[in-house]
Amino acid sequence: MDGGPRVPEQWRPGSDSDESTALRFSVLGPVRAWRGPVSLPMGSPQQRALLAALLLRDGRTATAAELIDALWGDDPPSQALAAVRTYASRLRKALDAGVLVSESGGYAVRGLPDGALDSAVAQDLAMEAEKAKSAGDLCHARDLLSQVLALWDGEPLAGLPGPYAGAQRVRLEEWRLQLLESRLDMDLEQGCHAEAVSELTAVTAAHPLRERFRELLMLALYRSGRQAEALAVYADTRRLLADELGVDPRPGLRELQQRILQADPALAEPSAPAPETAPAPVRPHQLPATVPDFTGRASFVSELSEVLASAEGRVMAVSALAGIGGVGKTTLAVHVAHQARSAFPDGQLYVDLQGARSRSAEPETVLGAFLRALGTADSAIPDSLEERSALYRSVLDGRRVLVLLDNARDAAQVRPLLPGTEGCAALVTSRVRMVDLAGAHLVDLDVMSPEEALQLFTKIVGTERVAAERESALDVVAACGFLPLAIRIAASRLAARRTWTVSVLAAKLADERRRLDELQAGDLAVKATFELGYGQLEPAQARAFRLLGLADGPDISLAAAAAVLDLSVEETEDVLESLVDTSLVESAAPGRYRYHDLVRLYARACAERDESSPSERGAAISRLLDFYLATVSGVYLIERPGDRLVEHLEHAEHPGLVFSDRHAAQDWLYAEAVSLLACVRQAARSGTLRRAVDVLWAACDLAESGTNSKEYEAVAERLREVAQETGDARSEARAFMALAFVHHVSGSRFDAAVQEGERAIELAEAEGDALTSCWSSNISGAVAMYQSRFADAEQHFTRALDNFRVVGDRPGEASALCNLSRTHLATGRTESAVALARQGTAMYDDMEHDLKGANGRYALGLALTRSGKLAEATECLQEALRVFRDRRQRLWEGMTVFRLAELDLTARRPAQAAANAEMALTLLRGVGGDWRQGNVLTVLGRALIGIGQLDRARVCWREALDIFEALGAPEAHEVRDLLAPSQTA
């Protein structure tokens, strides 16, 4: 915003007026007029007051006496009538002809097009919102009210004199507050309680005696898991009302307090609206498509359907299907689920739990996806498994939903995902029999009968071909062990080769699988089935099948696959698509491919058995590692131009992707994160260890993402172990540095980060690895800062600065300068702190380094805040915030909002400080760790004191104290002082 007057847009679509010349008027702020985009002069305050009086009469005539009373009340000047006529004449000249008319000794504004007056637009939108709410569409009603509230531009009729303007100002402001109450109420109804806390904190500070806002704040805090703060709001409100008005809180507020004290379960969720206004619940339909050629299994279909049909009268119906891989568990479950859809009108949920993989799906991750599918806002989804599972059951209460949990690892993985309510049901598939899943109806799925197997084969191959060679067809399905997946693969191959006869296929099976009868009880039956498909591949297909199965990631991109195969992207796509046609590889999404778990194991067995040179297997993973190293190095540089890091990394022989757009580069990094980290972990061995460590270093943004931080830490720890075992000191130093970095970012393992940083410096200096020493010193300095060891921090930052200068790393030098500014600031050297931060930021700007420049402005904003230059500090922090949001740096976005809260406190804007602190808490959920949360809670408490919410402030401080004491952090002393009675009395 540039601070200039806001030009209204075409508020109401569908007007017949020419938008470029249409008149527009604003009264929900300063009274202004525009013709198209051009602002019109409306004259003196009295003249604008007359215009407002006419605009707000909805076209009705105002007499001269009424206008005089509106402008001057009981004390009009002697020439009041002449003045009114003069104002009207001037307005008539400024406006279009026929807009301001004289009538019956008075005046009126007529002939305005739809959408010309902002208050009229607001009235229309508010009526639409009420209709949407009555129709049960809360989401649309909430959006409409947001549009209404956005029309206000400060104080209504700002600066206008006269009793009429004063009365209308009060009316319009009261209307705005009523609309805001309604919208905030809808926010809570739709589960947006975490986001609402920030706004409600600010609005209760601005309107402390408005009890409805206090009630909504209590409810939002309670639903955000902050019960103590909710009760503290009540205590603050009761004290304020007694002091200011000598009254108690109204009954609704007192009742809410009692319900919170009693932990009323009904408060945990939005209250159910009246039937006619209830929003339509989200009804997910996630079932995969059923196969068109589903065959047989009639007894199982009947049995499972009967169990599902009984869900209405039972607490929960659970059926668990067990069997070997490829026996058709998923196909049967999906088919039965589709048949039962009508019995579950509130939706069907589906997830592949990936139980056969080394790393199966985490229940909390699945619950997050399910809750989102059921309409729960991200901000309303709690962090812990227990809380998510409880909320999941609450959301399903009263609904009839079918949940299909496919490929489960064990009962422990399944239990948190079960609905647990009457009318719902769950279908579970797994390789193991879930005898420890209480109350489950267990189904053991065996191979098909010969008749069913032949039917499936016939449906795929075609009746004519099978009828001509029925005996050979029976030989084929028998050779497949009657395993559905094996039959499907064999039949698909035959169907794709019109020149083959069934007897040719039967002969191949007879020659290659003479031991099938002995192997059909376990995974070897699946392996034998895949051998049939594999044996029919062309050499290029077979090589691709073997080598791509070596990669550990859950799937692989086309570009990464090209690196593994050492082929062009076009050649790779051709061979992969041909493998998709064989059903040996799946197309997970456009440009991404994956193996069924069992097929991957088989592909690896083939690689071990069939690769002519064992070194080719290692070379394939090496090329994939090179691809990631080259690509992530480019991503690092596009965000950090001029940075010297890439020059100190291992050389990648295989090229990577090149991005010209930083958004595309970011998208790639976060989309590829899981597969990239899996590759790094897989490459943690002699020969590829150094490149693996360097990929992790260049992908350091993943450590700050929150989503990937834990896996980043686990991979770094594995690299450190291997480096230590193999005696690779340089790799060990860099792995220690990565661990120090992720632990310092986490905000909860500073002691570990200290030791890791010191060890990294020691090893790097011994190896002559200058840049690793620089980075490790910088990280160690940051950790020392967080622990209030300012002398140590300054020593580390000074060493980093000197070493960055020696290696000619200007971005690193700028980083060290900005960090050094923080130590000067902490030790009272404000002037030098500002100078150092300015120097570092200027270096970043010279290099056109936006992202790191934002870090520089962050440091400069802190120093300027301390020096009292609050306007410039705000500008720096707001610019940093813009960049961090654009680059998806959620940790730094949250920390910058936190610093803005500190600045607001310094500027004596406690309401804004409280709103920003609340926003910071929301942003830092899941990233940044407990220590940063404790700091935000401390500032939030200070802000709440400033707006009179003493009890809530003490709740925040007690929570912060618990955090700091658990961490052994020095900030605990400050918080204890704040909690002393003399500080809040």
Short mmCIF file of C-alpha atoms in Angstrom, two decimals, residues 120-313:
data_model
loop_
_atom_site.label_atom_id
_atom_site.label_comp_id
_atom_site.label_asym_id
_atom_site.label_seq_id
_atom_site.Cartn_x
_atom_site.Cartn_y
_atom_site.Cartn_z
CA ALA A 120 -25.18 -0.03 -0.75
CA VAL A 121 -22.89 -2.73 -2.10
CA ALA A 122 -22.13 -3.75 1.46
CA GLN A 123 -25.84 -3.99 2.24
CA ASP A 124 -26.49 -6.17 -0.81
CA LEU A 125 -23.58 -8.48 -0.06
CA ALA A 126 -24.62 -8.76 3.59
CA MET A 127 -28.12 -9.80 2.51
CA GLU A 128 -26.62 -12.41 0.15
CA ALA A 129 -24.48 -13.67 3.01
CA GLU A 130 -27.54 -14.06 5.21
CA LYS A 131 -29.31 -15.99 2.46
CA ALA A 132 -26.29 -18.25 1.98
CA LYS A 133 -26.13 -18.88 5.71
CA SER A 134 -29.83 -19.72 5.80
CA ALA A 135 -29.30 -22.11 2.90
CA GLY A 136 -26.56 -23.88 4.83
CA ASP A 137 -23.67 -22.60 2.69
CA LEU A 138 -21.47 -21.22 5.47
CA CYS A 139 -18.38 -21.17 3.27
CA HIS A 140 -20.01 -18.86 0.72
CA ALA A 141 -21.58 -16.74 3.46
CA ARG A 142 -18.19 -16.31 5.09
CA ASP A 143 -16.59 -15.27 1.79
CA LEU A 144 -19.35 -12.73 1.20
CA LEU A 145 -18.94 -11.21 4.65
CA SER A 146 -15.19 -10.97 4.06
CA GLN A 147 -15.96 -9.01 0.89
CA VAL A 148 -18.30 -6.73 2.85
CA LEU A 149 -15.73 -6.02 5.56
CA ALA A 150 -13.07 -5.33 2.95
CA LEU A 151 -15.16 -2.36 1.73
CA TRP A 152 -14.43 -0.43 4.94
CA ASP A 153 -11.43 1.86 4.49
CA GLY A 154 -10.84 3.23 7.96
CA GLU A 155 -13.35 5.27 9.94
CA PRO A 156 -16.67 5.82 8.10
CA LEU A 157 -17.32 9.45 7.08
CA ALA A 158 -13.86 10.28 8.39
CA GLY A 159 -13.31 13.94 9.24
CA LEU A 160 -16.85 15.09 8.51
CA PRO A 161 -18.47 17.61 10.88
CA GLY A 162 -22.06 17.76 12.08
CA PRO A 163 -24.44 15.65 14.17
CA TYR A 164 -25.70 13.63 11.20
CA ALA A 165 -22.19 12.46 10.27
CA GLY A 166 -21.49 11.63 13.91
CA ALA A 167 -24.62 9.53 14.25
CA GLN A 168 -23.99 7.74 10.95
CA ARG A 169 -20.40 7.05 11.95
CA VAL A 170 -21.61 5.28 15.08
CA ARG A 171 -24.24 3.34 13.12
CA LEU A 172 -21.83 2.22 10.40
CA GLU A 173 -19.16 1.22 12.88
CA GLU A 174 -21.67 -0.78 14.92
CA TRP A 175 -22.83 -2.48 11.73
CA ARG A 176 -19.22 -3.34 10.85
CA LEU A 177 -18.67 -4.88 14.28
CA GLN A 178 -21.86 -6.94 13.94
CA LEU A 179 -20.72 -8.19 10.55
CA LEU A 180 -17.28 -8.97 11.97
CA GLU A 181 -18.88 -10.92 14.83
CA SER A 182 -20.87 -12.93 12.31
CA ARG A 183 -17.86 -13.67 10.14
CA LEU A 184 -15.68 -14.67 13.10
CA ASP A 185 -18.50 -16.89 14.33
CA MET A 186 -18.50 -18.58 10.91
CA ASP A 187 -14.71 -18.92 11.08
CA LEU A 188 -15.09 -20.98 14.23
CA GLU A 189 -17.98 -22.95 12.78
CA GLN A 190 -15.71 -23.98 9.92
CA GLY A 191 -12.83 -25.00 12.17
CA CYS A 192 -10.58 -21.99 11.54
CA HIS A 193 -10.06 -21.39 15.25
CA ALA A 194 -6.26 -21.17 15.17
CA GLU A 195 -6.31 -18.41 12.54
CA ALA A 196 -9.14 -16.60 14.32
CA VAL A 197 -7.18 -16.24 17.58
CA SER A 198 -4.89 -13.58 16.12
CA GLU A 199 -7.75 -11.42 14.81
CA LEU A 200 -9.86 -11.89 17.93
CA THR A 201 -6.94 -10.90 20.14
CA ALA A 202 -6.63 -7.63 18.23
CA VAL A 203 -10.35 -6.89 18.12
CA THR A 204 -10.85 -7.55 21.85
CA ALA A 205 -8.05 -5.10 22.52
CA ALA A 206 -9.76 -2.49 20.32
CA HIS A 207 -13.22 -3.19 21.82
CA PRO A 208 -12.54 -4.51 25.33
CA LEU A 209 -16.15 -4.20 26.58
CA ARG A 210 -17.73 -6.08 23.69
CA GLU A 211 -18.41 -9.43 25.32
CA ARG A 212 -19.29 -11.38 22.19
CA PHE A 213 -15.75 -10.94 20.87
CA ARG A 214 -14.41 -12.15 24.23
CA GLU A 215 -16.69 -15.18 24.04
CA LEU A 216 -15.47 -16.04 20.55
CA LEU A 217 -11.85 -15.61 21.67
CA MET A 218 -12.38 -18.00 24.57
CA LEU A 219 -13.92 -20.56 22.24
CA ALA A 220 -11.14 -20.18 19.63
CA LEU A 221 -8.44 -20.62 22.26
CA TYR A 222 -10.16 -23.64 23.76
CA ARG A 223 -10.49 -25.33 20.38
CA SER A 224 -6.82 -24.59 19.72
CA GLY A 225 -5.88 -26.62 22.79
CA ARG A 226 -5.22 -23.52 24.93
CA GLN A 227 -7.74 -24.10 27.74
CA ALA A 228 -5.83 -22.15 30.38
CA GLU A 229 -5.66 -19.07 28.15
CA ALA A 230 -9.39 -19.35 27.41
CA LEU A 231 -10.17 -19.31 31.14
CA ALA A 232 -7.76 -16.43 31.62
CA VAL A 233 -9.69 -14.39 29.05
CA TYR A 234 -12.81 -14.87 31.18
CA ALA A 235 -10.96 -13.75 34.32
CA ASP A 236 -9.64 -10.67 32.50
CA THR A 237 -13.13 -9.87 31.20
CA ARG A 238 -14.77 -10.23 34.60
CA ARG A 239 -12.21 -7.92 36.20
CA LEU A 240 -12.53 -5.34 33.41
CA LEU A 241 -16.34 -5.24 33.55
CA ALA A 242 -16.27 -4.90 37.33
CA ASP A 243 -13.71 -2.09 37.20
CA GLU A 244 -15.25 -0.19 34.30
CA LEU A 245 -18.98 -0.80 34.63
CA GLY A 246 -19.51 -2.48 37.99
CA VAL A 247 -21.25 -5.48 36.38
CA ASP A 248 -20.62 -9.20 35.91
CA PRO A 249 -20.17 -10.92 32.53
CA ARG A 250 -23.37 -11.78 30.73
CA PRO A 251 -24.84 -15.28 31.24
CA GLY A 252 -23.56 -16.64 27.91
CA LEU A 253 -19.99 -15.83 28.85
CA ARG A 254 -20.36 -17.34 32.31
CA GLU A 255 -21.89 -20.49 30.83
CA LEU A 256 -18.99 -20.83 28.38
CA GLN A 257 -16.51 -20.56 31.24
CA GLN A 258 -18.25 -23.39 33.09
CA ARG A 259 -18.34 -25.57 29.99
CA ILE A 260 -14.61 -25.01 29.48
CA LEU A 261 -13.92 -25.90 33.13
CA GLN A 262 -15.91 -29.08 32.66
CA ALA A 263 -14.16 -29.84 29.31
CA ASP A 264 -17.56 -30.14 27.65
CA PRO A 265 -16.97 -32.40 24.61
CA ALA A 266 -19.51 -30.40 22.61
CA LEU A 267 -17.17 -27.40 22.72
CA ALA A 268 -14.38 -29.27 20.94
CA GLU A 269 -16.17 -28.96 17.63
CA PRO A 270 -18.30 -26.30 15.97
CA SER A 271 -21.80 -26.32 17.39
CA ALA A 272 -24.36 -27.95 15.18
CA PRO A 273 -26.48 -25.28 13.46
CA ALA A 274 -30.18 -25.61 12.91
CA PRO A 275 -31.05 -28.17 10.24
CA GLU A 276 -32.08 -25.58 7.72
CA THR A 277 -28.77 -23.72 8.06
CA ALA A 278 -26.40 -26.67 8.34
CA PRO A 279 -23.63 -26.58 5.74
CA ALA A 280 -23.42 -29.61 3.54
CA PRO A 281 -20.67 -31.87 4.89
CA VAL A 282 -17.75 -32.78 2.71
CA ARG A 283 -18.33 -36.24 1.25
CA PRO A 284 -15.03 -37.72 0.06
CA HIS A 285 -15.15 -40.35 -2.68
CA GLN A 286 -11.59 -41.66 -2.72
CA LEU A 287 -12.05 -45.26 -3.79
CA PRO A 288 -9.82 -46.28 -6.70
CA ALA A 289 -11.62 -47.43 -9.82
CA THR A 290 -12.76 -51.02 -9.71
CA VAL A 291 -11.35 -53.26 -12.45
CA PRO A 292 -13.84 -53.86 -15.27
CA ASP A 293 -12.88 -57.51 -15.52
CA PHE A 294 -13.37 -58.42 -11.85
CA THR A 295 -13.87 -62.15 -11.73
CA GLY A 296 -15.09 -64.72 -9.22
CA ARG A 297 -14.66 -64.38 -5.46
CA ALA A 298 -18.46 -64.60 -5.13
CA SER A 299 -18.39 -66.12 -1.64
CA PHE A 300 -15.96 -63.50 -0.39
CA VAL A 301 -17.97 -60.67 -1.97
CA SER A 302 -21.12 -61.96 -0.27
CA GLU A 303 -19.39 -62.44 3.08
CA LEU A 304 -17.79 -59.00 3.13
CA SER A 305 -20.90 -57.25 1.86
CA GLU A 306 -22.91 -58.83 4.67
CA VAL A 307 -20.44 -57.54 7.27
CA LEU A 308 -20.51 -54.03 5.81
CA ALA A 309 -24.30 -54.06 5.68
CA SER A 310 -24.36 -54.65 9.44
CA ALA A 311 -22.45 -51.42 10.14
CA GLU A 312 -25.62 -49.42 10.78
CA GLY A 313 -26.46 -51.28 13.94
#
